């Protein structure tokens, strides 16, 4: 793999992760309470535990945030 | 069962499980590193290299244990206590894999003229795909699995998508086998390495094969009785507070439970992680799943309040001492009056 | 089966039935002992990582004539040659050409393996200082004819002790990074009487770092012109000299 392609890939990965953090933090501490009733009143340990997944799967989380429901 | 999320629903079992797991990991690392230094003397690897090897080896060994638990639990309920808290094993395995990768990036790809995140992509692939890439791909899969190990993700992704995602563990396993075979086993030439890896693959494959054969054997189709009803079997075949499982319409499994002198039929599939309800037992008047203890009332397939899970129910009839089932599932949570078991001997009929 | 009569049923949040407990008491320790055995076998079966030593407990100071080509080194009066490297995997500092034709004092950490020695320079001015004019001519290259040699291409710093092991496929990526950073590549030939080292140069006699990157860390056969100078052996190769 050429160095320039590798640099692009690493930058893309870091950008994805960066956006993920920006989406996940408000979601995990605030928005999830609205979107999933079982999250209301949940302890901080729960929010920390789902944070990595929210960062990694942030497109999915953003989808939920925007209010589109998944078919049960 | 969750009506409110917590981070870990601790109980005595999970604490014992995690304690044993922690001890096993620390012990493994200590033996690996300690014996390695003792045996090699001045020819020993760098401490960092030793740690890279120890964390990587532990990670792969843990994955073998994890993969054996599933089929073992299908073969005998004695193994269910190991299944119960398996996700902690999985997350632990990922964390050691992450540590391994982190140390590799720091030590082998640091201190040079190239960014340590860029170097692994460039300097491992100079002559074809480097073995490190298989490890990286496996780590990505295992990250997604570890990050979605909480019940929140089970609901958010829906159980079917979640289960499909977590089946990627087999892809991760294959990638790790390639990672070891094309990497460490090219540098370390002792016969012990391919032997151990071969034994590991053989054990995992054999267990899956045997459990798989047992499962297909279980899909005994119910016999057609008359019109819409299928014959489940004799009333006496079903033990008190237990069930008989039959297969209808090709692949749909139904569990027929006996409780308090009555019979009820529900879907065999638990809403939580699709566990085999028919292998469960009625506890406190509720059908209890053998995997994680989720409960459903036999008469309507609903979880007792405050829980909200629901499963499909089926109509039953009793005729001439035999149990007949209408294979058309009713919507989840439909109440169906349990069929009373006649108190006369089965021989007398109308 | 006995457990059917008792009809034991395990649920995680209730107690452990006696039958399950008895089974776990047997099976879990067996699994743990198995893990211990696996750890022991894998650990004991590791190959030796070689005799390289990186002495970071003290610095050494060497005085001798500086030579820049093909790889910068210091040649002491007793005829020994010390190749120079920087800390880490980075190129040698700029401005070393100014030391050509001079006697220098170098200070740093010594890496040694077999009879090979290299010096990792201390950062800054202390690493290398001019102490006068060179008192000998640069060593002349003696041509020894064409050779085909089998071995492995390594980077001269890790293999001599900066990393253990400094060879093999698992170390390859690091070796490539080191060679890219300017550390001399060398072919290591294993013979019954010990390892032989051949620093690799290109046909014009200068650095071969760019040529070898695809062939590092794996068994190779290299054909080239063999030279000797100041106790060091050099192999001059082209791009297609390596199989």
XYZ file of C-alpha atoms in Angstrom:
665
model
C 0.000 0.000 0.000
C 1.377 3.412 -0.892
C 2.074 5.800 1.914
C -0.313 8.437 0.606
C -3.202 5.958 0.390
C -2.436 4.767 3.912
C -2.429 8.342 5.167
C -5.822 8.957 3.583
C -7.223 5.828 5.198
C -5.889 6.771 8.618
C -7.292 10.289 8.276
C -10.660 8.894 7.224
C -10.674 6.568 10.210
C -9.788 9.399 12.599
C -12.467 11.609 11.059
C -15.053 8.836 11.458
C -14.054 8.348 15.077
C -14.070 12.087 15.710
C -17.590 12.506 14.347
C -18.564 9.423 16.320
C -17.436 11.052 19.559
C -19.313 14.246 18.749
C -22.513 12.292 18.071
C -22.160 9.728 20.831
C -21.518 11.952 23.825
C -24.739 13.966 23.675
C -26.638 10.858 22.654
C -25.417 8.771 25.530
C -25.980 11.371 28.213
C -29.190 13.012 26.994
C -30.845 11.776 23.840
C -30.979 8.084 24.682
C -33.401 8.814 27.513
C -35.892 10.084 24.970
C -35.330 7.341 22.449
C -35.284 4.325 24.762
C -37.469 4.350 27.854
C -35.332 1.833 29.669
C -32.444 4.281 29.680
C -34.173 6.816 31.910
C -32.584 6.911 35.334
C -29.868 4.479 34.300
C -26.548 4.890 36.116
C -23.505 6.507 34.550
C -21.783 3.142 34.254
C -24.381 2.141 31.669
C -23.738 5.264 29.611
C -19.983 4.768 29.674
C -20.446 1.153 28.624
C -22.513 1.934 25.541
C -20.300 4.867 24.532
C -17.726 2.909 22.457
C -20.511 1.244 20.483
C -22.197 4.585 19.879
C -18.916 6.022 18.619
C -18.274 3.056 16.348
C -21.848 2.787 15.072
C -22.619 6.509 15.050
C -24.519 6.483 11.740
C -26.979 4.060 13.305
C -27.222 6.204 16.418
C -27.743 9.348 14.371
C -30.586 7.566 12.604
C -32.240 6.791 15.915
C -31.660 10.318 17.119
C -33.525 11.686 14.154
C -36.517 9.734 15.345
C -36.866 7.061 12.664
C -38.095 3.956 14.372
C -36.749 0.497 13.642
C -39.387 -2.127 12.857
C -39.665 -4.349 15.939
C -34.615 -8.954 32.361
C -34.491 -5.250 31.784
C -37.049 -2.619 32.361
C -34.276 -0.235 33.202
C -30.726 -0.505 32.001
C -27.882 -0.794 34.406
C -24.265 -1.265 33.479
C -23.920 -4.863 34.711
C -26.701 -6.708 36.508
C -24.405 -8.100 39.152
C -25.320 -11.188 41.060
C -23.295 -13.747 42.985
C -22.861 -15.934 39.949
C -21.464 -13.158 37.772
C -19.090 -12.047 40.481
C -17.746 -15.579 40.916
C -17.453 -15.987 37.137
C -15.570 -12.720 36.730
C -13.268 -13.508 39.636
C -12.301 -16.841 38.124
C -11.853 -15.177 34.730
C -9.579 -12.469 36.145
C -7.522 -15.039 38.018
C -7.209 -17.203 34.927
C -6.001 -14.287 32.796
C -3.478 -13.068 35.351
C -2.270 -16.627 35.891
C -1.910 -17.235 32.161
C 0.120 -14.074 31.645
C 2.279 -14.788 34.690
C 3.060 -18.340 33.586
C 3.704 -17.283 29.986
C 6.011 -14.398 30.832
C 7.634 -16.023 33.857
C 8.453 -19.332 32.205
C 9.542 -17.540 29.056
C 12.154 -15.502 30.888
C 13.262 -18.364 33.090
C 13.730 -20.757 30.199
C 15.475 -18.385 27.790
C 17.953 -16.697 30.101
C 20.132 -14.202 28.206
C 18.483 -15.197 24.922
C 15.077 -14.061 26.177
C 12.972 -11.657 24.119
C 12.530 -8.034 25.145
C 9.956 -7.595 27.915
C 7.779 -5.669 25.465
C 7.973 -8.453 22.897
C 7.154 -10.974 25.617
C 4.107 -8.928 26.578
C 3.033 -8.659 22.939
C 3.215 -12.417 22.621
C 1.493 -13.083 25.958
C -1.487 -10.816 25.286
C -1.909 -12.112 21.749
C -1.708 -15.734 22.840
C -4.150 -15.218 25.713
C -6.584 -13.538 23.361
C -6.589 -16.425 20.883
C -6.820 -19.030 23.659
C -9.798 -17.199 25.215
C -11.543 -17.173 21.847
C -11.230 -20.941 21.661
C -12.833 -21.277 25.101
C -15.614 -18.889 24.091
C -16.366 -20.765 20.896
C -16.616 -24.078 22.737
C -19.178 -22.853 25.242
C -22.012 -22.482 22.720
C -22.018 -26.038 21.369
C -21.264 -27.497 24.805
C -24.380 -25.799 26.208
C -26.448 -27.304 23.401
C -25.085 -30.745 24.196
C -25.700 -30.620 27.946
C -27.448 -28.157 30.270
C -24.594 -28.693 32.742
C -22.586 -26.144 30.766
C -25.232 -23.411 30.975
C -23.527 -21.602 33.889
C -20.583 -20.935 31.565
C -22.935 -19.635 28.866
C -24.727 -17.274 31.201
C -21.919 -14.730 31.543
C -20.140 -15.449 28.255
C -20.264 -11.847 27.148
C -17.786 -10.924 29.892
C -15.419 -13.503 28.393
C -15.907 -11.950 24.991
C -15.208 -8.399 26.086
C -12.150 -9.563 28.027
C -10.842 -11.383 24.980
C -11.256 -8.253 22.877
C -9.466 -6.096 25.469
C -6.423 -8.357 25.455
C -6.445 -8.310 21.671
C -6.583 -4.528 21.785
C -3.664 -4.444 24.218
C -1.708 -6.715 21.880
C -2.385 -4.454 18.905
C -1.616 -1.332 20.900
C 1.751 -2.679 22.033
C 2.591 -3.729 18.472
C 1.800 -0.273 17.126
C 3.761 1.399 19.887
C 6.837 -0.840 19.747
C 7.167 -2.054 16.184
C 5.730 0.986 14.460
C 6.784 3.756 16.806
C 9.976 5.798 17.053
C 10.377 5.915 13.278
C 9.934 8.409 10.479
C 6.387 7.284 9.720
C 3.222 7.914 11.745
C 2.657 4.816 13.938
C -0.893 4.476 12.596
C 0.231 4.741 8.969
C 3.229 2.430 9.278
C 1.179 -0.744 9.936
C -0.656 -0.236 6.641
C 2.478 0.503 4.631
C 5.313 -1.504 6.118
C 3.484 -4.785 6.572
C 2.260 -4.977 2.991
C 5.493 -4.479 1.090
C 5.366 -7.919 -0.498
C 1.738 -9.008 -0.548
C -0.818 -8.819 2.260
C 0.948 -8.860 5.592
C -0.248 -11.243 8.304
C -0.794 -8.206 10.505
C -3.743 -7.209 8.308
C -5.677 -10.350 9.264
C -5.210 -9.436 12.891
C -6.401 -5.906 12.230
C -9.540 -7.134 10.472
C -10.281 -9.560 13.306
C -9.799 -6.765 15.838
C -12.303 -4.580 13.990
C -14.937 -7.323 14.103
C -14.231 -8.060 17.759
C -14.486 -4.344 18.608
C -17.964 -4.145 17.105
C -18.970 -7.259 19.020
C -17.529 -6.102 22.325
C -18.966 -2.609 21.919
C -22.453 -4.037 21.325
C -22.408 -6.580 24.133
C -24.900 -4.700 26.294
C -28.648 -5.404 26.265
C -29.171 -1.814 25.086
C -27.712 -2.897 21.742
C -29.834 -6.029 21.695
C -32.926 -3.832 21.683
C -31.548 -0.994 19.581
C -30.252 -3.256 16.811
C -33.163 -5.730 17.203
C -32.310 -9.274 18.301
C -32.065 -10.655 14.762
C -29.585 -8.045 13.514
C -27.647 -8.278 16.784
C -27.391 -12.057 16.479
C -26.287 -11.819 12.842
C -23.624 -9.309 13.827
C -22.354 -11.533 16.593
C -22.126 -14.507 14.286
C -19.203 -12.615 12.753
C -17.179 -14.133 15.579
C -16.576 -17.036 13.223
C -15.106 -14.699 10.628
C -12.911 -13.218 13.363
C -11.801 -16.719 14.334
C -10.843 -17.574 10.773
C -8.914 -14.311 10.450
C -7.057 -14.965 13.687
C -6.100 -18.448 12.538
C -4.634 -16.850 9.396
C -2.941 -14.174 11.525
C -1.208 -16.824 13.624
C -0.468 -19.213 10.752
C 1.058 -16.572 8.482
C 2.682 -14.633 11.302
C 3.917 -16.097 14.540
C 4.092 -19.600 13.121
C 6.472 -18.425 10.394
C 8.911 -17.121 12.997
C 8.441 -19.809 15.615
C 9.136 -23.160 14.046
C 8.602 -25.514 16.977
C 6.122 -28.297 16.181
C 4.143 -27.376 19.296
C 2.614 -24.341 17.581
C 0.876 -25.932 14.611
C 0.006 -28.866 16.870
C -1.750 -26.707 19.452
C -3.485 -24.614 16.827
C -4.595 -27.763 15.025
C -5.965 -29.240 18.250
C -7.816 -26.008 18.980
C -9.413 -25.888 15.537
C -10.290 -29.593 15.775
C -12.000 -29.205 19.151
C -14.018 -26.168 18.078
C -15.040 -27.754 14.768
C -15.936 -31.113 16.278
C -18.066 -29.594 19.004
C -19.933 -27.488 16.454
C -20.456 -30.490 14.199
C -21.766 -32.709 16.981
C -24.054 -29.990 18.365
C -25.265 -29.186 14.860
C -26.118 -32.812 14.153
C -27.980 -33.007 17.433
C -29.983 -29.880 16.504
C -31.022 -31.168 13.101
C -32.041 -34.401 14.785
C -34.308 -32.396 17.063
C -36.301 -30.999 14.168
C -38.711 -33.917 14.314
C -41.738 -32.681 12.472
C -45.101 -33.060 14.158
C -47.462 -35.433 12.401
C -50.584 -34.216 10.599
C -53.711 -35.192 12.558
C -56.822 -33.882 10.892
C -57.239 -30.688 8.925
C -55.518 -27.836 10.664
C -54.302 -29.721 13.732
C -50.986 -31.512 14.164
C -50.253 -34.296 16.631
C -47.742 -33.359 19.291
C -47.777 -36.672 21.148
C -49.170 -38.275 24.266
C -50.002 -36.169 27.304
C -47.779 -38.433 29.398
C -44.692 -37.534 27.354
C -44.642 -34.067 28.878
C -43.186 -33.812 32.389
C -44.712 -31.479 34.949
C -43.368 -27.902 34.616
C -41.412 -28.970 31.523
C -42.168 -29.009 27.814
C -42.065 -31.029 24.669
C -40.752 -29.228 21.616
C -42.092 -29.939 18.137
C -41.354 -28.505 14.741
C -44.153 -27.185 12.550
C -44.158 -25.723 9.060
C -40.614 -26.868 8.387
C -38.628 -24.805 10.835
C -40.898 -23.213 13.417
C -40.460 -24.737 16.865
C -43.272 -24.789 19.396
C -42.938 -25.657 23.099
C -45.881 -27.335 24.823
C -45.669 -26.898 28.613
C -47.534 -28.752 31.344
C -48.298 -26.798 34.518
C -50.860 -27.206 37.258
C -52.783 -29.889 35.380
C -53.023 -27.795 32.190
C -51.172 -27.514 28.879
C -50.103 -24.356 27.057
C -48.214 -23.926 23.788
C -45.852 -21.048 23.067
C -43.133 -20.191 20.607
C -39.897 -21.996 21.474
C -37.881 -18.840 20.812
C -37.086 -16.486 23.673
C -37.377 -12.792 22.776
C -34.095 -11.979 24.464
C -31.397 -13.887 22.580
C -33.534 -16.560 20.921
C -32.834 -19.147 23.578
C -34.687 -22.517 23.568
C -37.659 -21.923 25.867
C -38.765 -25.514 25.479
C -35.617 -26.575 27.343
C -36.573 -24.289 30.194
C -38.754 -24.907 33.199
C -41.802 -23.299 34.794
C -40.591 -21.399 37.865
C -43.027 -19.361 39.993
C -45.707 -20.029 37.415
C -43.644 -18.641 34.534
C -41.834 -20.314 31.665
C -38.162 -19.564 32.361
C -35.564 -19.514 29.597
C -32.522 -21.701 30.363
C -30.039 -19.195 28.961
C -30.584 -15.986 30.938
C -33.747 -16.632 32.919
C -36.197 -14.484 30.942
C -39.760 -15.372 31.912
C -43.147 -15.618 30.167
C -46.620 -16.545 31.456
C -47.797 -19.774 29.791
C -51.356 -18.568 29.288
C -50.550 -15.479 27.201
C -46.828 -15.500 26.406
C -46.319 -12.181 28.215
C -43.516 -11.467 30.645
C -44.804 -10.696 34.133
C -45.032 -6.953 34.900
C -43.047 -4.733 34.917
C -41.363 -6.553 32.010
C -42.745 -6.183 28.529
C -41.425 -9.062 26.432
C -44.051 -11.123 24.547
C -43.974 -14.339 22.554
C -46.461 -16.008 20.226
C -49.004 -18.504 21.587
C -50.753 -21.460 19.971
C -54.108 -23.201 20.398
C -54.183 -26.695 21.864
C -56.750 -29.468 21.980
C -56.703 -32.750 23.820
C -58.245 -35.735 22.067
C -58.011 -39.407 23.015
C -55.113 -38.736 25.339
C -53.119 -37.001 22.615
C -52.195 -33.357 22.381
C -53.188 -31.585 19.182
C -51.713 -28.259 18.140
C -52.959 -25.590 15.727
C -49.713 -24.603 13.972
C -50.965 -21.107 13.117
C -49.253 -18.860 15.655
C -51.430 -16.295 17.344
C -50.062 -12.727 17.642
C -47.527 -12.269 20.442
C -49.221 -11.870 23.797
C -52.560 -13.425 22.761
C -54.251 -15.030 25.726
C -55.241 -18.655 25.173
C -56.995 -20.587 27.935
C -54.701 -23.500 28.944
C -56.100 -26.917 27.965
C -56.984 -28.944 31.074
C -55.531 -32.435 31.246
C -58.338 -34.963 31.712
C -58.127 -36.746 35.080
C -59.440 -40.106 33.725
C -56.981 -42.648 32.313
C -56.181 -42.020 28.652
C -57.641 -45.360 27.555
C -61.257 -44.245 27.887
C -62.421 -42.067 25.043
C -65.642 -40.632 23.822
C -30.356 -39.693 34.960
C -30.161 -38.479 38.523
C -30.633 -34.878 37.560
C -33.898 -35.668 35.802
C -35.271 -37.070 39.060
C -34.224 -33.949 40.891
C -35.210 -31.960 37.752
C -32.495 -29.419 38.396
C -32.754 -26.198 36.481
C -30.136 -23.499 36.357
C -31.013 -19.821 36.208
C -28.265 -17.253 36.623
C -29.990 -15.088 39.161
C -31.034 -17.995 41.394
C -28.758 -20.375 43.258
C -26.649 -23.077 41.623
C -28.304 -26.526 41.771
C -26.193 -29.243 43.404
C -25.696 -31.233 40.223
C -24.456 -28.197 38.290
C -22.231 -27.217 41.188
C -20.631 -30.670 41.273
C -20.044 -30.567 37.535
C -18.486 -27.111 37.630
C -16.257 -28.091 40.548
C -14.779 -30.730 38.253
C -14.812 -29.080 34.860
C -13.702 -25.529 35.631
C -10.438 -26.499 37.379
C -9.766 -28.923 34.509
C -10.175 -26.076 32.019
C -7.932 -23.823 34.104
C -5.210 -26.452 34.316
C -5.499 -26.860 30.555
C -4.954 -23.129 30.093
C -1.884 -23.271 32.348
C -0.485 -26.116 30.280
C -1.082 -24.225 27.033
C 0.649 -21.129 28.432
C 3.614 -23.216 29.545
C 4.015 -25.121 26.275
C 3.798 -22.055 24.053
C 6.164 -20.127 26.261
C 8.763 -22.873 26.542
C 8.689 -23.621 22.827
C 9.741 -20.103 21.826
C 12.966 -19.947 19.876
C 15.937 -18.100 21.367
C 15.945 -14.425 20.503
C 19.675 -14.227 19.956
C 22.627 -12.809 21.788
C 22.354 -9.115 20.933
C 22.991 -6.727 23.814
C 21.955 -3.098 24.096
C 23.885 -1.681 27.026
C 21.897 1.287 28.292
C 23.438 1.206 31.743
C 26.424 3.323 30.748
C 27.677 5.323 27.780
C 30.895 4.520 25.929
C 33.297 6.982 24.375
C 35.237 6.077 21.231
C 37.855 8.063 19.383
C 38.844 7.390 15.824
C 38.698 8.466 12.197
C 35.312 9.312 10.746
C 34.229 7.767 7.439
C 30.980 8.702 5.747
C 30.505 6.210 2.988
C 28.675 3.969 2.458
C 27.415 4.034 6.067
C 28.893 6.545 8.543
C 31.248 4.940 11.008
C 34.231 5.535 13.265
C 37.410 3.498 12.766
C 39.607 3.133 15.829
C 43.439 2.758 15.763
C 43.176 -0.984 16.411
C 41.254 -1.341 13.138
C 37.766 -1.879 14.493
C 34.804 -0.165 12.854
C 31.783 1.193 14.725
C 28.758 1.984 12.571
C 26.795 4.973 13.919
C 23.017 5.213 14.473
C 20.648 7.673 16.124
C 18.178 6.912 18.947
C 14.986 5.305 17.656
C 14.533 4.499 14.007
C 15.321 7.932 12.553
C 18.005 9.000 10.061
C 21.429 10.129 11.220
C 21.698 13.828 11.991
C 22.530 16.162 9.136
C 25.917 17.796 8.787
C 28.001 14.676 9.283
C 29.835 15.348 6.004
C 31.742 18.043 7.869
C 33.493 15.321 9.869
C 34.972 13.662 6.779
C 38.750 13.716 7.074
C 38.610 14.324 10.844
C 39.264 12.414 13.996
C 36.128 12.387 16.118
C 35.047 11.498 19.616
C 31.667 9.821 19.747
C 29.710 9.121 22.873
C 26.624 6.969 23.188
C 25.217 3.548 23.962
C 26.849 0.465 22.537
C 24.948 -2.345 20.825
C 26.875 -5.560 20.327
C 26.349 -9.021 18.972
C 29.092 -11.537 18.232
C 32.054 -9.348 17.251
C 29.916 -6.519 15.866
C 29.658 -3.174 17.603
C 27.618 -0.106 16.764
C 27.157 3.133 18.659
C 23.821 4.863 19.248
C 24.875 8.493 19.460
C 23.788 10.689 22.315
C 21.563 13.490 21.059
C 23.079 16.896 20.484
C 26.692 17.976 20.372
C 27.878 15.410 22.894
C 27.149 12.627 20.435
C 29.972 13.427 18.036
C 32.699 16.064 18.262
C 35.668 16.955 16.093
C 39.020 16.373 17.841
C 41.474 17.021 15.038
C 42.552 15.762 11.674
C 42.269 12.183 10.620
C 45.521 10.279 11.133
C 44.985 7.585 8.521
C 43.581 7.115 5.077
C 40.042 5.738 4.760
C 40.124 1.961 4.475
C 40.222 0.779 0.877
C 37.596 -1.624 -0.345
C 39.087 -4.998 -1.236
C 37.071 -6.730 -3.966
C 36.542 -10.413 -3.224
C 34.509 -11.482 -6.238
C 30.897 -12.383 -6.830
C 29.025 -14.380 -4.262
C 25.574 -15.906 -3.853
C 24.615 -16.013 -0.209
C 21.532 -17.290 1.603
C 20.210 -15.669 4.731
C 17.864 -12.977 5.974
C 17.968 -9.213 5.479
C 17.733 -7.384 8.801
C 18.274 -3.880 10.043
C 21.672 -3.486 11.642
C 20.427 -1.872 14.851
C 17.569 -4.130 15.952
C 19.452 -7.297 15.067
C 22.486 -6.229 17.071
C 20.409 -5.846 20.214
C 17.911 -2.979 20.011
C 15.135 -5.521 19.706
C 15.025 -9.150 20.577
C 14.300 -10.882 18.360
C 15.577 -8.497 15.696
C 14.816 -10.876 12.864
C 11.993 -13.031 11.598
C 8.603 -12.309 10.094
C 7.042 -10.911 13.243
C 9.814 -8.290 13.401
C 9.700 -7.527 9.703
C 7.531 -4.414 9.857
C 9.847 -2.845 12.431
C 12.907 -3.746 10.351
C 11.355 -2.130 7.283
C 10.624 1.010 9.298
C 14.212 1.082 10.593
C 15.740 0.603 7.141
C 13.429 3.272 5.722
C 14.707 5.533 8.451
C 18.290 5.070 7.333
C 19.596 2.262 9.517
C 21.912 0.092 7.364
C 20.396 -3.119 5.987
C 22.516 -6.242 6.360
C 22.310 -9.811 5.157
C 22.784 -12.279 7.999
C 24.090 -15.659 6.925
C 23.840 -18.496 9.420
C 26.825 -20.857 9.227
C 27.923 -23.715 11.484
C 30.633 -21.456 12.878
C 28.261 -18.580 13.645
C 26.516 -15.679 11.962
C 28.171 -13.698 9.173
C 27.113 -10.152 8.421
C 27.174 -8.417 5.035
C 26.176 -4.769 4.908
C 24.219 -4.210 1.727
C 25.162 -1.441 -0.699
C 23.997 -0.584 -4.188
C 26.164 -1.067 -7.315
C 27.660 2.411 -6.949
C 28.748 1.646 -3.423
C 26.265 3.813 -1.533
C 23.223 3.067 0.626
C 20.913 0.240 -0.456
C 18.017 1.072 1.873
C 15.507 1.666 -0.887
C 16.318 -1.537 -2.777
C 15.711 -4.094 -0.057
C 12.413 -3.050 1.537
C 10.353 -5.808 -0.066
C 12.717 -8.565 0.972
C 13.224 -7.960 4.654
C 12.547 -10.553 7.317
C 12.176 -13.583 5.078
C 14.695 -16.182 3.831
C 16.405 -14.858 0.688
C 19.235 -15.660 -1.661
C 21.328 -12.671 -2.645
C 23.869 -12.420 -5.460
C 26.354 -9.590 -5.550
C 29.956 -8.383 -5.445
C 31.621 -8.978 -2.095
C 33.928 -6.307 -0.637
C 35.783 -5.982 2.621
C 36.985 -2.834 4.341
C 38.111 -2.212 7.876
C 36.860 -5.559 9.130
C 33.369 -5.110 7.673
C 31.977 -7.024 4.699
C 29.828 -5.334 2.093
C 27.694 -6.905 -0.628
C 26.902 -4.735 -3.656
C 23.517 -5.666 -5.086
C 20.954 -4.446 -7.584
C 17.179 -4.616 -7.447
C 17.035 -7.993 -9.093
C 19.798 -9.541 -7.036
C 17.450 -10.854 -4.382
C 15.286 -13.975 -4.596
